[in-house]
PDB file of C-alpha atoms and ligand atoms in Angstrom:
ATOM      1  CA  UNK X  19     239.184 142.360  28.661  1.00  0.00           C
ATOM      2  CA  UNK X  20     236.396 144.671  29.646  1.00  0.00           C
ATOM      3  CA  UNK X  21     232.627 144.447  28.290  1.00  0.00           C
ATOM      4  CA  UNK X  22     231.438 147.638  27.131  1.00  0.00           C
ATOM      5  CA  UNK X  23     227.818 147.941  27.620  1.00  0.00           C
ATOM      6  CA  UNK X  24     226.269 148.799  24.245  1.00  0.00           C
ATOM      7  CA  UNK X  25     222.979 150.433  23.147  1.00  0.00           C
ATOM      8  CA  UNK X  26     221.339 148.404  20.521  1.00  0.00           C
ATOM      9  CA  UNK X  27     218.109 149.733  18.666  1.00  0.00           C
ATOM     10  CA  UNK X  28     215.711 147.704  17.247  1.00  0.00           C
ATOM     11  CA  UNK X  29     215.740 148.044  13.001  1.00  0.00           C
ATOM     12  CA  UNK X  30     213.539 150.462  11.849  1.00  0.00           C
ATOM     13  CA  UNK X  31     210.311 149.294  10.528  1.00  0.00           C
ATOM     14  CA  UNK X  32     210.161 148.690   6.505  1.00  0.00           C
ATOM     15  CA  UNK X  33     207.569 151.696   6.001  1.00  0.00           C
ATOM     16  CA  UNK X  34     210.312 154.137   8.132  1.00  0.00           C
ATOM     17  CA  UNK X  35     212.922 153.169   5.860  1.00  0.00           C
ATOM     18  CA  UNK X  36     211.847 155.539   3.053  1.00  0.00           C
ATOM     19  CA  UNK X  37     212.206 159.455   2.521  1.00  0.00           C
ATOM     20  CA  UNK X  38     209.396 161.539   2.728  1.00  0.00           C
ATOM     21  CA  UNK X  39     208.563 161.796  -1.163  1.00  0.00           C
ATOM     22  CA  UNK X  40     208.377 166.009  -0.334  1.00  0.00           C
ATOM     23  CA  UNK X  41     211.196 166.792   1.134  1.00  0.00           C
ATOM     24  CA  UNK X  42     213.275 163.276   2.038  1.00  0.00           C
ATOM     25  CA  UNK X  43     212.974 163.806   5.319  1.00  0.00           C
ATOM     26  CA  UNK X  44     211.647 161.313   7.837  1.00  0.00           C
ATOM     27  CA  UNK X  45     208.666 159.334   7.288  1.00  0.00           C
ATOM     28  CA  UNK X  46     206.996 158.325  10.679  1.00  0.00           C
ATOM     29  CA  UNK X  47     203.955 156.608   9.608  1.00  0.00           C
ATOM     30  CA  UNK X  48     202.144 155.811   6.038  1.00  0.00           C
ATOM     31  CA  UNK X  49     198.544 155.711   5.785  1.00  0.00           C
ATOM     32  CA  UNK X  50     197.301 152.989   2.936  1.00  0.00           C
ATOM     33  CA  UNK X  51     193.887 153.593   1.558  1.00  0.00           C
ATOM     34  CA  UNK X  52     191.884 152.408  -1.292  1.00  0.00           C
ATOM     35  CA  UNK X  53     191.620 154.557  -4.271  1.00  0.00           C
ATOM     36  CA  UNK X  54     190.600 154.188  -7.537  1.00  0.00           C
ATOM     37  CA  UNK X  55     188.735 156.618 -10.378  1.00  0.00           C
ATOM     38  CA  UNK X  56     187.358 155.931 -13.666  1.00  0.00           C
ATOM     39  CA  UNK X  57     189.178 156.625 -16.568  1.00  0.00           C
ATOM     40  CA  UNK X  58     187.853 158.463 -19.902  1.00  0.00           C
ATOM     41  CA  UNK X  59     186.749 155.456 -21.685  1.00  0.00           C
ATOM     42  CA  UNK X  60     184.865 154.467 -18.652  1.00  0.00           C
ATOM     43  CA  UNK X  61     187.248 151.529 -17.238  1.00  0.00           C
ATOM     44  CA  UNK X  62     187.276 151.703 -13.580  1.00  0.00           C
ATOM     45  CA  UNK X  63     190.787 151.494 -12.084  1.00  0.00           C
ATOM     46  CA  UNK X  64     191.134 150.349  -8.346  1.00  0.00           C
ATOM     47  CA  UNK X  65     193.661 150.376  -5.932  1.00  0.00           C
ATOM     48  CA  UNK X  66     195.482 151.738  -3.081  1.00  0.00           C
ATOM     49  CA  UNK X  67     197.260 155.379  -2.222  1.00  0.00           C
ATOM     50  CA  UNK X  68     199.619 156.112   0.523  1.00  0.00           C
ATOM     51  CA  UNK X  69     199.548 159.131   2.317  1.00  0.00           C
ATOM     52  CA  UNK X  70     203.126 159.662   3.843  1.00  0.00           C
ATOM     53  CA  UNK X  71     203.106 161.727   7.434  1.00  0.00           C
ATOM     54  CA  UNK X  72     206.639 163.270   7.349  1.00  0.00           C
ATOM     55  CA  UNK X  73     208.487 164.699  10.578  1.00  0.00           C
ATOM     56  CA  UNK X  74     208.882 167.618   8.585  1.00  0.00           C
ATOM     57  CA  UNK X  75     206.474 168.730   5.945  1.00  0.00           C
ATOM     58  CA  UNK X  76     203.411 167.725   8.494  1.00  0.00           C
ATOM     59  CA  UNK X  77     204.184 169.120  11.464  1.00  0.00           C
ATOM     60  CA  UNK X  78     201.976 172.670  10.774  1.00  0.00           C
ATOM     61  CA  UNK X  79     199.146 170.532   9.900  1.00  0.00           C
ATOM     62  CA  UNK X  80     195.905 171.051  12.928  1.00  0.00           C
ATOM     63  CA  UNK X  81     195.474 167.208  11.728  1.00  0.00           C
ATOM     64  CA  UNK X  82     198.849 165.464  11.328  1.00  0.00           C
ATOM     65  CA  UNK X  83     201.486 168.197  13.607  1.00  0.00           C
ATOM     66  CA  UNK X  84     199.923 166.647  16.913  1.00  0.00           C
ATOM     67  CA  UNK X  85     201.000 162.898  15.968  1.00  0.00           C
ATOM     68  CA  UNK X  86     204.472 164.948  14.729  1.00  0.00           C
ATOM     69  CA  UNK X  87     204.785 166.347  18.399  1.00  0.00           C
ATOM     70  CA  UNK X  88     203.789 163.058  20.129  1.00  0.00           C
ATOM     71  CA  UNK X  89     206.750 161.014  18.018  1.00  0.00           C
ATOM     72  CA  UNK X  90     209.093 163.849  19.207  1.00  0.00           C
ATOM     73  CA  UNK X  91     208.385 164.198  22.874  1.00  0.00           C
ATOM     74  CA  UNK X  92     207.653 160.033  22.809  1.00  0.00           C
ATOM     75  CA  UNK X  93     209.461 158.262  20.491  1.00  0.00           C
ATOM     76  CA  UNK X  94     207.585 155.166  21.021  1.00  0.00           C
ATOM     77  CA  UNK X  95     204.152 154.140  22.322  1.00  0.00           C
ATOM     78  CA  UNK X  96     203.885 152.672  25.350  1.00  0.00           C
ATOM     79  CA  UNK X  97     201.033 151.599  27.424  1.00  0.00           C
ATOM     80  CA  UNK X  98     200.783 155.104  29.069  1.00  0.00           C
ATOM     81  CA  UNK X  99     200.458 156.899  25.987  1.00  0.00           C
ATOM     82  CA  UNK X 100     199.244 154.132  23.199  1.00  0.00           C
ATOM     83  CA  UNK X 101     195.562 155.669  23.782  1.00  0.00           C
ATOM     84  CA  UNK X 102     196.761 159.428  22.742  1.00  0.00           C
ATOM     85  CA  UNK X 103     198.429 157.874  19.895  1.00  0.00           C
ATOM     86  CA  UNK X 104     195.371 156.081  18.848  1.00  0.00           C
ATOM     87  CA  UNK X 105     193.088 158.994  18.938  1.00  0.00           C
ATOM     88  CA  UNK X 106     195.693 160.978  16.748  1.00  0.00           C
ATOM     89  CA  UNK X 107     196.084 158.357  14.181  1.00  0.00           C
ATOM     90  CA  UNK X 108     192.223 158.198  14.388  1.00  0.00           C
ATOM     91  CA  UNK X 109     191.495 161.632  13.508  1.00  0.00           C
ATOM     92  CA  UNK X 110     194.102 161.289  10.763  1.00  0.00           C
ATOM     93  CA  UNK X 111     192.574 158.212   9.271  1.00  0.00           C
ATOM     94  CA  UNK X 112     189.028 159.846   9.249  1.00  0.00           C
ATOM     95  CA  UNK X 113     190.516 163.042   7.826  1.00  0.00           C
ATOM     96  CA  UNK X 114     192.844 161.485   4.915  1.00  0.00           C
ATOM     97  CA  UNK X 115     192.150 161.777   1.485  1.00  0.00           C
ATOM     98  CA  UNK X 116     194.098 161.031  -1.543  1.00  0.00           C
ATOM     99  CA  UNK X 117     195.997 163.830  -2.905  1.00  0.00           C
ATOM    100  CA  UNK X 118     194.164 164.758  -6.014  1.00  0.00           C
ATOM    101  CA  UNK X 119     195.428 165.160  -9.820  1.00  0.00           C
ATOM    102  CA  UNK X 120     196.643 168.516 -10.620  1.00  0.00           C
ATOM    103  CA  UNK X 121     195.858 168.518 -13.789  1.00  0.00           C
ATOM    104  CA  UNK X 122     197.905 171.852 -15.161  1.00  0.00           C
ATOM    105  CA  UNK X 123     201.120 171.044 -13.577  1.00  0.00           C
ATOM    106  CA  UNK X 124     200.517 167.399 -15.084  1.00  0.00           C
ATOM    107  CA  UNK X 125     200.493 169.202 -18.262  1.00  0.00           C
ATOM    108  CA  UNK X 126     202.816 171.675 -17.616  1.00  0.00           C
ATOM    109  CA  UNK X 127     205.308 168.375 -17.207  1.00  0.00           C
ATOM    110  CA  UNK X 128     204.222 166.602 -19.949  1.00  0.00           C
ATOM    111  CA  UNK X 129     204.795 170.201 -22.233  1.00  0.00           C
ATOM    112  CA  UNK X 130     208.447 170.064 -20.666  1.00  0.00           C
ATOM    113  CA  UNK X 131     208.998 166.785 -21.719  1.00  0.00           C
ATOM    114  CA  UNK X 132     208.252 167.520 -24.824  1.00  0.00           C
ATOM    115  CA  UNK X 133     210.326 170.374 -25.242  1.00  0.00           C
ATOM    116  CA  UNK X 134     213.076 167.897 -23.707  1.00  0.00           C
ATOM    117  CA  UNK X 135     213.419 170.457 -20.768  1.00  0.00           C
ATOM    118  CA  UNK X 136     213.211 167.292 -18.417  1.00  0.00           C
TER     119      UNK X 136
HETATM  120 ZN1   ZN I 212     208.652 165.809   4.137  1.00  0.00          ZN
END
């Protein structure tokens, strides 16, 4: 009987397991922040957003494509290149916002509905 040396990866994270929500590509990191907004009878609603960096769909972006190119070349952080990592994920934290309500393609959708289009 011979051993066969095997390669054995480490599971995936939970928060890599999903599909980029755009395109189902790979997700590499989410970004949680609070959000919340105030609703037309004046209740304020809090809570949290997540703001999914895909392999794909955020690799042109001057914010999000460097941390992109650093998972490709990289893979992993290690204690060579942890500090580049955290500078990128820095400037994407302090550049993140929640993705805003389109309002006419909310309406477009809820017009389709009602036509039974959807
Ligand atoms: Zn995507």
């Amino acid at each position: 009987m011979t051993a066969v040396p095997t390669r054995h990866r480490a599971r995936r994270p939970l928060w890599t397991q999903h599909a980029c929500p755009r395109c189902a590509g790979d997700v590499l990191a989410v970004l949680r922040l609070p959000h919340g907004w105030r609703t037309e009878q004046g209740t304020e609603v809090t809570g949290f957003t997540e703001i999914v960096l895909c392999a794909r769909c955020d690799l042109d972006d001057p914010i999000t494509g460097p941390i992109v190119t650093f998972f490709a070349v990289h893979e992993i952080a290690t204690d060579r290149t942890v500090d580049v990592l955290a500078r990128l994920i820095r400037r994407w934290i302090e550049n993140a916002r929640p993705a805003r309500l389109d309002q006419a393609a909310l309406d477009a959708e809820i017009d389709a509905w009602y036509r039974g289009d959807l």
